[in-house]
């Protein structure tokens, strides 16, 4: 738009609004998880399960959970959901 190679209407039409609204919803869900304490609860469960196995297993389990979630939703949505959990686990 700035350089004139794309008109504003073309830029607007190229936006995938389903993705935009899905990310907005997931970000709100992540914030709600953090404010209600669900993220802390999940983080405590994760650390309880992996406390005797070491930090590498805890991180690996977060990776595995993220990999499973990305099969059902976008990478960005999975990250937005699990960042509050990971921050509370740290």
PDB file of C-alpha atoms in Angstrom:
ATOM      1  CA  UNK A   1       0.000   0.000   0.000  1.00  0.00           C
ATOM      2  CA  UNK A   2       2.775   2.417   0.938  1.00  0.00           C
ATOM      3  CA  UNK A   3       4.764   1.786  -2.246  1.00  0.00           C
ATOM      4  CA  UNK A   4       1.693   1.664  -4.481  1.00  0.00           C
ATOM      5  CA  UNK A   5       2.104  -1.964  -5.549  1.00  0.00           C
ATOM      6  CA  UNK A   6      -1.053  -2.979  -3.733  1.00  0.00           C
ATOM      7  CA  UNK A   7      -4.321  -1.124  -3.475  1.00  0.00           C
ATOM      8  CA  UNK A   8      -6.045  -0.896  -0.080  1.00  0.00           C
ATOM      9  CA  UNK A   9      -8.989  -2.950  -1.338  1.00  0.00           C
ATOM     10  CA  UNK A  10      -6.661  -5.757  -2.475  1.00  0.00           C
ATOM     11  CA  UNK A  11      -4.909  -5.730   0.892  1.00  0.00           C
ATOM     12  CA  UNK A  12      -8.248  -5.870   2.713  1.00  0.00           C
ATOM     13  CA  UNK A  13      -9.494  -8.745   0.555  1.00  0.00           C
ATOM     14  CA  UNK A  14      -6.322 -10.760   1.176  1.00  0.00           C
ATOM     15  CA  UNK A  15      -6.874 -10.876   4.947  1.00  0.00           C
ATOM     16  CA  UNK A  16      -8.126 -14.231   6.205  1.00  0.00           C
ATOM     17  CA  UNK A  17     -10.646 -13.008   8.769  1.00  0.00           C
ATOM     18  CA  UNK A  18     -11.297 -16.474  10.167  1.00  0.00           C
ATOM     19  CA  UNK A  19      -7.681 -16.658  11.300  1.00  0.00           C
ATOM     20  CA  UNK A  20      -7.783 -13.139  12.742  1.00  0.00           C
ATOM     21  CA  UNK A  21     -10.885 -13.861  14.815  1.00  0.00           C
ATOM     22  CA  UNK A  22      -9.602 -17.268  15.904  1.00  0.00           C
ATOM     23  CA  UNK A  23      -6.366 -15.719  17.176  1.00  0.00           C
ATOM     24  CA  UNK A  24      -8.301 -12.981  18.957  1.00  0.00           C
ATOM     25  CA  UNK A  25     -10.420 -15.614  20.673  1.00  0.00           C
ATOM     26  CA  UNK A  26      -7.444 -17.741  21.659  1.00  0.00           C
ATOM     27  CA  UNK A  27      -5.562 -14.740  23.043  1.00  0.00           C
ATOM     28  CA  UNK A  28      -8.617 -13.883  25.131  1.00  0.00           C
ATOM     29  CA  UNK A  29      -8.796 -17.497  26.277  1.00  0.00           C
ATOM     30  CA  UNK A  30      -5.121 -17.435  27.274  1.00  0.00           C
ATOM     31  CA  UNK A  31      -5.670 -14.248  29.269  1.00  0.00           C
ATOM     32  CA  UNK A  32      -8.719 -15.756  30.945  1.00  0.00           C
ATOM     33  CA  UNK A  33      -6.729 -18.887  31.788  1.00  0.00           C
ATOM     34  CA  UNK A  34      -4.104 -16.767  33.475  1.00  0.00           C
ATOM     35  CA  UNK A  35      -6.536 -14.545  35.391  1.00  0.00           C
ATOM     36  CA  UNK A  36      -8.734 -17.386  36.657  1.00  0.00           C
ATOM     37  CA  UNK A  37      -5.811 -19.519  37.781  1.00  0.00           C
ATOM     38  CA  UNK A  38      -6.374 -22.370  35.330  1.00  0.00           C
ATOM     39  CA  UNK A  39      -2.925 -21.792  33.843  1.00  0.00           C
ATOM     40  CA  UNK A  40      -1.359 -22.023  37.300  1.00  0.00           C
ATOM     41  CA  UNK A  41      -3.363 -25.174  38.025  1.00  0.00           C
ATOM     42  CA  UNK A  42      -2.187 -26.804  34.790  1.00  0.00           C
ATOM     43  CA  UNK A  43       1.390 -25.703  35.461  1.00  0.00           C
ATOM     44  CA  UNK A  44       1.265 -27.195  38.956  1.00  0.00           C
ATOM     45  CA  UNK A  45      -0.040 -30.452  37.517  1.00  0.00           C
ATOM     46  CA  UNK A  46       2.728 -30.503  34.933  1.00  0.00           C
ATOM     47  CA  UNK A  47       5.436 -29.821  37.490  1.00  0.00           C
ATOM     48  CA  UNK A  48       3.938 -32.382  39.899  1.00  0.00           C
ATOM     49  CA  UNK A  49       4.064 -35.081  37.231  1.00  0.00           C
ATOM     50  CA  UNK A  50       7.571 -34.234  36.019  1.00  0.00           C
ATOM     51  CA  UNK A  51       9.220 -33.043  39.265  1.00  0.00           C
ATOM     52  CA  UNK A  52      11.214 -36.237  39.806  1.00  0.00           C
ATOM     53  CA  UNK A  53      12.138 -36.596  36.152  1.00  0.00           C
ATOM     54  CA  UNK A  54      14.065 -33.352  35.801  1.00  0.00           C
ATOM     55  CA  UNK A  55      13.678 -30.085  33.939  1.00  0.00           C
ATOM     56  CA  UNK A  56      14.441 -31.575  30.524  1.00  0.00           C
ATOM     57  CA  UNK A  57      11.425 -33.865  30.786  1.00  0.00           C
ATOM     58  CA  UNK A  58       9.248 -30.935  31.891  1.00  0.00           C
ATOM     59  CA  UNK A  59      10.296 -28.906  28.868  1.00  0.00           C
ATOM     60  CA  UNK A  60       9.925 -31.927  26.601  1.00  0.00           C
ATOM     61  CA  UNK A  61       6.408 -32.505  27.888  1.00  0.00           C
ATOM     62  CA  UNK A  62       5.516 -28.885  27.041  1.00  0.00           C
ATOM     63  CA  UNK A  63       6.905 -29.455  23.546  1.00  0.00           C
ATOM     64  CA  UNK A  64       4.880 -32.636  23.191  1.00  0.00           C
ATOM     65  CA  UNK A  65       1.698 -30.945  24.400  1.00  0.00           C
ATOM     66  CA  UNK A  66       2.257 -28.106  21.955  1.00  0.00           C
ATOM     67  CA  UNK A  67       2.838 -30.573  19.126  1.00  0.00           C
ATOM     68  CA  UNK A  68      -0.422 -32.344  19.921  1.00  0.00           C
ATOM     69  CA  UNK A  69      -2.359 -29.077  20.073  1.00  0.00           C
ATOM     70  CA  UNK A  70      -0.978 -27.916  16.726  1.00  0.00           C
ATOM     71  CA  UNK A  71      -2.674 -30.892  15.116  1.00  0.00           C
ATOM     72  CA  UNK A  72      -6.042 -29.362  16.034  1.00  0.00           C
ATOM     73  CA  UNK A  73      -5.353 -25.624  15.834  1.00  0.00           C
ATOM     74  CA  UNK A  74      -2.818 -23.223  14.377  1.00  0.00           C
ATOM     75  CA  UNK A  75       0.691 -22.873  15.749  1.00  0.00           C
ATOM     76  CA  UNK A  76      -0.014 -19.349  16.972  1.00  0.00           C
ATOM     77  CA  UNK A  77      -3.174 -20.423  18.764  1.00  0.00           C
ATOM     78  CA  UNK A  78      -1.352 -23.290  20.473  1.00  0.00           C
ATOM     79  CA  UNK A  79       1.396 -20.963  21.596  1.00  0.00           C
ATOM     80  CA  UNK A  80      -1.107 -18.422  22.905  1.00  0.00           C
ATOM     81  CA  UNK A  81      -2.807 -21.132  24.957  1.00  0.00           C
ATOM     82  CA  UNK A  82       0.354 -22.640  26.399  1.00  0.00           C
ATOM     83  CA  UNK A  83       2.431 -19.533  27.103  1.00  0.00           C
ATOM     84  CA  UNK A  84       0.548 -18.785  30.359  1.00  0.00           C
ATOM     85  CA  UNK A  85       0.995 -22.407  31.438  1.00  0.00           C
ATOM     86  CA  UNK A  86       4.712 -22.344  30.626  1.00  0.00           C
ATOM     87  CA  UNK A  87       5.207 -19.036  32.443  1.00  0.00           C
ATOM     88  CA  UNK A  88       3.516 -20.369  35.550  1.00  0.00           C
ATOM     89  CA  UNK A  89       5.537 -23.587  35.370  1.00  0.00           C
ATOM     90  CA  UNK A  90       8.787 -21.629  35.199  1.00  0.00           C
TER      91      UNK A  90
END
